[in-house]
Amino acid sequence: MTGPDRRSVLKALVATLAALSVGGLDSPVAAAAAATSASESWTTQTLEAFADTLIPGQHRFPGDVVVAGAVTGPGAVQAGAIGLLASPELPVAPLLPAIAALLDARAVAYAALRLIWLPPTRPPFVGLSFADRTALVGGLFDPDDLDRPIWQVMSLLVGLAFDTAGQQDTVEALGQGHPGLAWLRFPEPDPDGLWRFPDFSYGRPLAVPHPNTTASGSPA
């Protein structure tokens, strides 16, 4: 890849993942502000199409070509994946143009090998059909692909945005009707904002706790 080397990109992605895992963004509106300020640049469109390929969603408006509309319901784009990635508080934000350019270069090569015409007014990856986007993205995870670690961490970040609202406080995200959490029917917390899950997942305990287990559930 051109621009920043693979190691720099991967380090920024891993640092972003680590930052989100220890409490998300400092500002509760940082991700929303990043998404609002992001123009419909080729970088934004390419990354939205990538996120939509991983976790598809319905069209956002008539004529939407970035989100393919392959399913009914919200996907990663509606759940704020781009706002998460583009937040200025996260290390990966400055490298997003290079990552998008890498994906677009892969799309050009994919299309050339299959004699697929790509419209010049759209980013190459966006110009592919949903089926071709899916086939291309699937190939990015081949064991012998040099850029595989980049796409693996990118996919984790996209998943965090949809599955956990990683760019927001969970209680706030639920209160705002976060599309991913709502679609997954993520449970509401107790009145004090904590989750306790009093019911067993399988309807019964799977083992007897060790007698030395502490009140918090930790081993003695």
mmCIF file of C-alpha atoms in Angstrom:
data_model
loop_
_atom_site.group_PDB
_atom_site.id
_atom_site.type_symbol
_atom_site.label_atom_id
_atom_site.label_comp_id
_atom_site.label_asym_id
_atom_site.label_seq_id
_atom_site.Cartn_x
_atom_site.Cartn_y
_atom_site.Cartn_z
ATOM 1 C CA MET A 1 0.000 0.000 0.000
ATOM 2 C CA THR A 2 1.074 3.605 -0.569
ATOM 3 C CA GLY A 3 1.162 6.335 2.065
ATOM 4 C CA PRO A 4 1.520 5.148 5.663
ATOM 5 C CA ASP A 5 2.999 1.668 5.868
ATOM 6 C CA ARG A 6 0.988 -1.343 6.968
ATOM 7 C CA ARG A 7 2.553 -1.403 10.423
ATOM 8 C CA SER A 8 1.620 2.230 11.108
ATOM 9 C CA VAL A 9 -1.959 1.661 9.982
ATOM 10 C CA LEU A 10 -2.295 -1.504 12.040
ATOM 11 C CA LYS A 11 -0.819 0.160 15.136
ATOM 12 C CA ALA A 12 -3.330 3.009 14.823
ATOM 13 C CA LEU A 13 -6.193 0.555 14.399
ATOM 14 C CA VAL A 14 -5.162 -1.492 17.432
ATOM 15 C CA ALA A 15 -4.709 1.694 19.493
ATOM 16 C CA THR A 16 -8.216 2.767 18.453
ATOM 17 C CA LEU A 17 -9.617 -0.599 19.505
ATOM 18 C CA ALA A 18 -7.826 -0.323 22.846
ATOM 19 C CA ALA A 19 -9.114 3.213 23.437
ATOM 20 C CA LEU A 20 -12.686 2.120 22.863
ATOM 21 C CA SER A 21 -12.321 -0.928 25.111
ATOM 22 C CA VAL A 22 -11.419 1.201 28.136
ATOM 23 C CA GLY A 23 -14.361 3.551 28.040
ATOM 24 C CA GLY A 24 -15.130 4.843 24.585
ATOM 25 C CA LEU A 25 -14.807 8.479 23.604
ATOM 26 C CA ASP A 26 -14.284 11.225 26.163
ATOM 27 C CA SER A 27 -17.040 13.365 24.691
ATOM 28 C CA PRO A 28 -20.509 11.805 24.429
ATOM 29 C CA VAL A 29 -21.138 13.748 21.222
ATOM 30 C CA ALA A 30 -17.721 13.268 19.627
ATOM 31 C CA ALA A 31 -18.766 10.439 17.352
ATOM 32 C CA ALA A 32 -21.956 12.194 16.294
ATOM 33 C CA ALA A 33 -20.038 15.374 15.540
ATOM 34 C CA ALA A 34 -17.505 13.454 13.470
ATOM 35 C CA ALA A 35 -20.250 11.808 11.456
ATOM 36 C CA THR A 36 -22.013 15.127 10.896
ATOM 37 C CA SER A 37 -18.874 16.921 9.790
ATOM 38 C CA ALA A 38 -17.744 14.136 7.464
ATOM 39 C CA SER A 39 -18.582 15.155 3.928
ATOM 40 C CA GLU A 40 -19.673 12.720 1.257
ATOM 41 C CA SER A 41 -16.035 12.452 0.213
ATOM 42 C CA TRP A 42 -14.763 9.383 -1.562
ATOM 43 C CA THR A 43 -13.121 8.314 1.683
ATOM 44 C CA THR A 44 -16.420 8.508 3.561
ATOM 45 C CA GLN A 45 -18.360 6.765 0.812
ATOM 46 C CA THR A 46 -15.827 3.948 0.507
ATOM 47 C CA LEU A 47 -15.722 3.304 4.247
ATOM 48 C CA GLU A 48 -19.513 3.445 4.500
ATOM 49 C CA ALA A 49 -19.800 0.878 1.717
ATOM 50 C CA PHE A 50 -17.214 -1.310 3.478
ATOM 51 C CA ALA A 51 -19.137 -1.113 6.768
ATOM 52 C CA ASP A 52 -22.405 -1.826 4.963
ATOM 53 C CA THR A 53 -20.875 -4.908 3.350
ATOM 54 C CA LEU A 54 -19.913 -6.297 6.740
ATOM 55 C CA ILE A 55 -23.219 -5.439 8.480
ATOM 56 C CA PRO A 56 -25.752 -4.533 5.775
ATOM 57 C CA GLY A 57 -28.582 -2.088 6.278
ATOM 58 C CA GLN A 58 -31.464 -0.664 4.303
ATOM 59 C CA HIS A 59 -31.222 2.385 2.053
ATOM 60 C CA ARG A 60 -31.074 5.648 3.978
ATOM 61 C CA PHE A 61 -32.866 7.612 1.268
ATOM 62 C CA PRO A 62 -34.125 7.055 -2.289
ATOM 63 C CA GLY A 63 -31.227 6.647 -4.677
ATOM 64 C CA ASP A 64 -28.722 5.701 -1.975
ATOM 65 C CA VAL A 65 -25.892 3.894 -3.782
ATOM 66 C CA VAL A 66 -23.375 3.766 -0.935
ATOM 67 C CA VAL A 67 -25.566 1.671 1.348
ATOM 68 C CA ALA A 68 -26.626 -1.140 -0.950
ATOM 69 C CA GLY A 69 -29.979 -1.798 0.728
ATOM 70 C CA ALA A 70 -29.416 -5.548 0.741
ATOM 71 C CA VAL A 71 -31.597 -6.085 3.831
ATOM 72 C CA THR A 72 -34.415 -4.515 5.797
ATOM 73 C CA GLY A 73 -33.389 -2.844 9.029
ATOM 74 C CA PRO A 74 -30.379 -0.885 10.264
ATOM 75 C CA GLY A 75 -26.794 -1.783 9.514
ATOM 76 C CA ALA A 76 -23.363 -0.582 10.540
ATOM 77 C CA VAL A 77 -23.700 2.765 8.769
ATOM 78 C CA GLN A 78 -26.964 3.619 10.525
ATOM 79 C CA ALA A 79 -25.350 2.530 13.819
ATOM 80 C CA GLY A 80 -22.590 5.128 13.529
ATOM 81 C CA ALA A 81 -19.597 3.130 12.293
ATOM 82 C CA ILE A 82 -18.174 6.073 10.363
ATOM 83 C CA GLY A 83 -18.634 8.443 13.282
ATOM 84 C CA LEU A 84 -16.644 6.044 15.425
ATOM 85 C CA LEU A 85 -13.812 5.647 12.921
ATOM 86 C CA ALA A 86 -13.638 9.353 12.061
ATOM 87 C CA SER A 87 -13.628 10.659 15.621
ATOM 88 C CA PRO A 88 -10.637 12.994 16.062
ATOM 89 C CA GLU A 89 -10.102 11.456 19.504
ATOM 90 C CA LEU A 90 -9.081 8.121 17.995
ATOM 91 C CA PRO A 91 -5.670 7.355 16.428
ATOM 92 C CA VAL A 92 -7.036 5.852 13.214
ATOM 93 C CA ALA A 93 -8.850 8.966 11.972
ATOM 94 C CA PRO A 94 -5.871 10.518 10.087
ATOM 95 C CA LEU A 95 -5.221 7.226 8.281
ATOM 96 C CA LEU A 96 -8.738 6.661 6.970
ATOM 97 C CA PRO A 97 -7.996 8.181 3.526
ATOM 98 C CA ALA A 98 -5.116 5.728 3.074
ATOM 99 C CA ILE A 99 -7.277 2.795 4.171
ATOM 100 C CA ALA A 100 -10.093 3.837 1.833
ATOM 101 C CA ALA A 101 -7.633 4.304 -1.030
ATOM 102 C CA LEU A 102 -6.282 0.805 -0.417
ATOM 103 C CA LEU A 103 -9.794 -0.654 -0.610
ATOM 104 C CA ASP A 104 -10.579 1.327 -3.765
ATOM 105 C CA ALA A 105 -7.368 0.057 -5.364
ATOM 106 C CA ARG A 106 -8.439 -3.495 -4.574
ATOM 107 C CA ALA A 107 -11.834 -2.739 -6.141
ATOM 108 C CA VAL A 108 -10.194 -1.497 -9.353
ATOM 109 C CA ALA A 109 -8.105 -4.680 -9.597
ATOM 110 C CA TYR A 110 -11.153 -6.842 -8.843
ATOM 111 C CA ALA A 111 -13.213 -5.113 -11.535
ATOM 112 C CA ALA A 112 -10.438 -5.229 -14.131
ATOM 113 C CA LEU A 113 -10.021 -8.985 -13.752
ATOM 114 C CA ARG A 114 -13.773 -9.494 -14.276
ATOM 115 C CA LEU A 115 -14.353 -6.823 -16.928
ATOM 116 C CA ILE A 116 -16.730 -4.921 -14.638
ATOM 117 C CA TRP A 117 -17.377 -1.305 -15.650
ATOM 118 C CA LEU A 118 -17.004 1.127 -12.760
ATOM 119 C CA PRO A 119 -18.802 4.502 -12.959
ATOM 120 C CA PRO A 120 -16.218 7.317 -12.812
ATOM 121 C CA THR A 121 -18.407 9.498 -10.578
ATOM 122 C CA ARG A 122 -18.234 7.093 -7.622
ATOM 123 C CA PRO A 123 -15.419 5.534 -5.615
ATOM 124 C CA PRO A 124 -14.441 2.208 -7.221
ATOM 125 C CA PHE A 125 -15.609 0.106 -4.277
ATOM 126 C CA VAL A 126 -18.981 1.901 -4.228
ATOM 127 C CA GLY A 127 -19.311 1.219 -7.956
ATOM 128 C CA LEU A 128 -19.407 -2.529 -7.349
ATOM 129 C CA SER A 129 -22.657 -4.403 -6.811
ATOM 130 C CA PHE A 130 -23.373 -5.728 -3.334
ATOM 131 C CA ALA A 131 -22.547 -9.257 -4.485
ATOM 132 C CA ASP A 132 -19.176 -8.111 -5.833
ATOM 133 C CA ARG A 133 -18.473 -6.023 -2.722
ATOM 134 C CA THR A 134 -19.134 -9.124 -0.630
ATOM 135 C CA ALA A 135 -16.877 -11.294 -2.766
ATOM 136 C CA LEU A 136 -14.070 -8.721 -2.655
ATOM 137 C CA VAL A 137 -14.313 -8.187 1.103
ATOM 138 C CA GLY A 138 -14.351 -11.931 1.674
ATOM 139 C CA GLY A 139 -11.055 -12.176 -0.185
ATOM 140 C CA LEU A 140 -9.477 -9.524 2.041
ATOM 141 C CA PHE A 141 -9.478 -12.074 4.856
ATOM 142 C CA ASP A 142 -7.560 -14.766 2.964
ATOM 143 C CA PRO A 143 -4.713 -16.074 5.161
ATOM 144 C CA ASP A 144 -2.062 -15.108 2.595
ATOM 145 C CA ASP A 145 -3.322 -11.536 2.061
ATOM 146 C CA LEU A 146 -0.684 -9.023 3.180
ATOM 147 C CA ASP A 147 -3.297 -6.524 4.376
ATOM 148 C CA ARG A 148 -5.452 -9.068 6.197
ATOM 149 C CA PRO A 149 -4.612 -7.723 9.712
ATOM 150 C CA ILE A 150 -5.833 -4.255 8.698
ATOM 151 C CA TRP A 151 -9.203 -5.549 7.548
ATOM 152 C CA GLN A 152 -9.537 -7.793 10.577
ATOM 153 C CA VAL A 153 -9.222 -4.859 12.976
ATOM 154 C CA MET A 154 -11.411 -2.642 10.775
ATOM 155 C CA SER A 155 -14.125 -5.288 10.894
ATOM 156 C CA LEU A 156 -13.863 -5.444 14.686
ATOM 157 C CA LEU A 157 -14.338 -1.678 14.905
ATOM 158 C CA VAL A 158 -17.343 -1.801 12.588
ATOM 159 C CA GLY A 159 -18.811 -4.587 14.715
ATOM 160 C CA LEU A 160 -18.249 -2.577 17.896
ATOM 161 C CA ALA A 161 -20.223 0.321 16.482
ATOM 162 C CA PHE A 162 -23.233 -1.875 15.721
ATOM 163 C CA ASP A 163 -23.157 -4.501 18.479
ATOM 164 C CA THR A 164 -22.090 -2.383 21.443
ATOM 165 C CA ALA A 165 -22.336 1.304 20.449
ATOM 166 C CA GLY A 166 -18.632 1.432 21.281
ATOM 167 C CA GLN A 167 -18.521 5.122 20.398
ATOM 168 C CA GLN A 168 -21.011 6.024 23.152
ATOM 169 C CA ASP A 169 -21.888 5.401 26.756
ATOM 170 C CA THR A 170 -24.162 2.339 26.649
ATOM 171 C CA VAL A 171 -26.910 3.859 28.803
ATOM 172 C CA GLU A 172 -26.945 7.003 26.652
ATOM 173 C CA ALA A 173 -26.958 4.956 23.464
ATOM 174 C CA LEU A 174 -29.981 2.971 24.636
ATOM 175 C CA GLY A 175 -31.777 6.154 25.644
ATOM 176 C CA GLN A 176 -31.189 7.610 22.192
ATOM 177 C CA GLY A 177 -32.477 4.475 20.459
ATOM 178 C CA HIS A 178 -29.140 3.343 19.018
ATOM 179 C CA PRO A 179 -30.087 1.347 15.881
ATOM 180 C CA GLY A 180 -27.762 -1.580 16.529
ATOM 181 C CA LEU A 181 -28.632 -2.039 20.188
ATOM 182 C CA ALA A 182 -32.334 -1.674 19.425
ATOM 183 C CA TRP A 183 -32.139 -4.215 16.596
ATOM 184 C CA LEU A 184 -30.330 -6.684 18.865
ATOM 185 C CA ARG A 185 -32.825 -6.014 21.688
ATOM 186 C CA PHE A 186 -30.029 -5.154 24.073
ATOM 187 C CA PRO A 187 -31.509 -5.204 27.587
ATOM 188 C CA GLU A 188 -32.147 -2.029 29.538
ATOM 189 C CA PRO A 189 -30.123 -1.540 32.737
ATOM 190 C CA ASP A 190 -31.570 -1.527 36.239
ATOM 191 C CA PRO A 191 -32.815 1.866 37.485
ATOM 192 C CA ASP A 192 -29.349 2.698 38.830
ATOM 193 C CA GLY A 193 -27.789 2.241 35.381
ATOM 194 C CA LEU A 194 -26.168 -1.135 36.112
ATOM 195 C CA TRP A 195 -26.783 -4.518 34.496
ATOM 196 C CA ARG A 196 -27.098 -7.494 36.837
ATOM 197 C CA PHE A 197 -28.679 -10.268 34.696
ATOM 198 C CA PRO A 198 -30.456 -12.161 37.495
ATOM 199 C CA ASP A 199 -31.719 -14.894 35.143
ATOM 200 C CA PHE A 200 -29.497 -17.706 33.897
ATOM 201 C CA SER A 201 -28.862 -17.586 30.140
ATOM 202 C CA TYR A 202 -29.889 -21.233 29.710
ATOM 203 C CA GLY A 203 -32.688 -21.048 32.255
ATOM 204 C CA ARG A 204 -30.699 -22.970 34.842
ATOM 205 C CA PRO A 205 -27.228 -22.839 36.433
ATOM 206 C CA LEU A 206 -24.669 -24.895 34.523
ATOM 207 C CA ALA A 207 -22.415 -25.548 37.523
ATOM 208 C CA VAL A 208 -22.299 -25.194 41.292
ATOM 209 C CA PRO A 209 -20.135 -22.197 42.337
ATOM 210 C CA HIS A 210 -16.929 -23.047 44.168
ATOM 211 C CA PRO A 211 -17.414 -22.582 47.924
ATOM 212 C CA ASN A 212 -14.613 -19.991 48.043
ATOM 213 C CA THR A 213 -16.147 -17.761 45.372
ATOM 214 C CA THR A 214 -16.382 -14.144 46.565
ATOM 215 C CA ALA A 215 -19.581 -12.120 46.642
ATOM 216 C CA SER A 216 -18.571 -10.405 43.395
ATOM 217 C CA GLY A 217 -18.286 -13.765 41.622
ATOM 218 C CA SER A 218 -14.517 -13.862 41.543
ATOM 219 C CA PRO A 219 -12.487 -16.924 42.578
ATOM 220 C CA ALA A 220 -11.016 -16.714 46.060
#
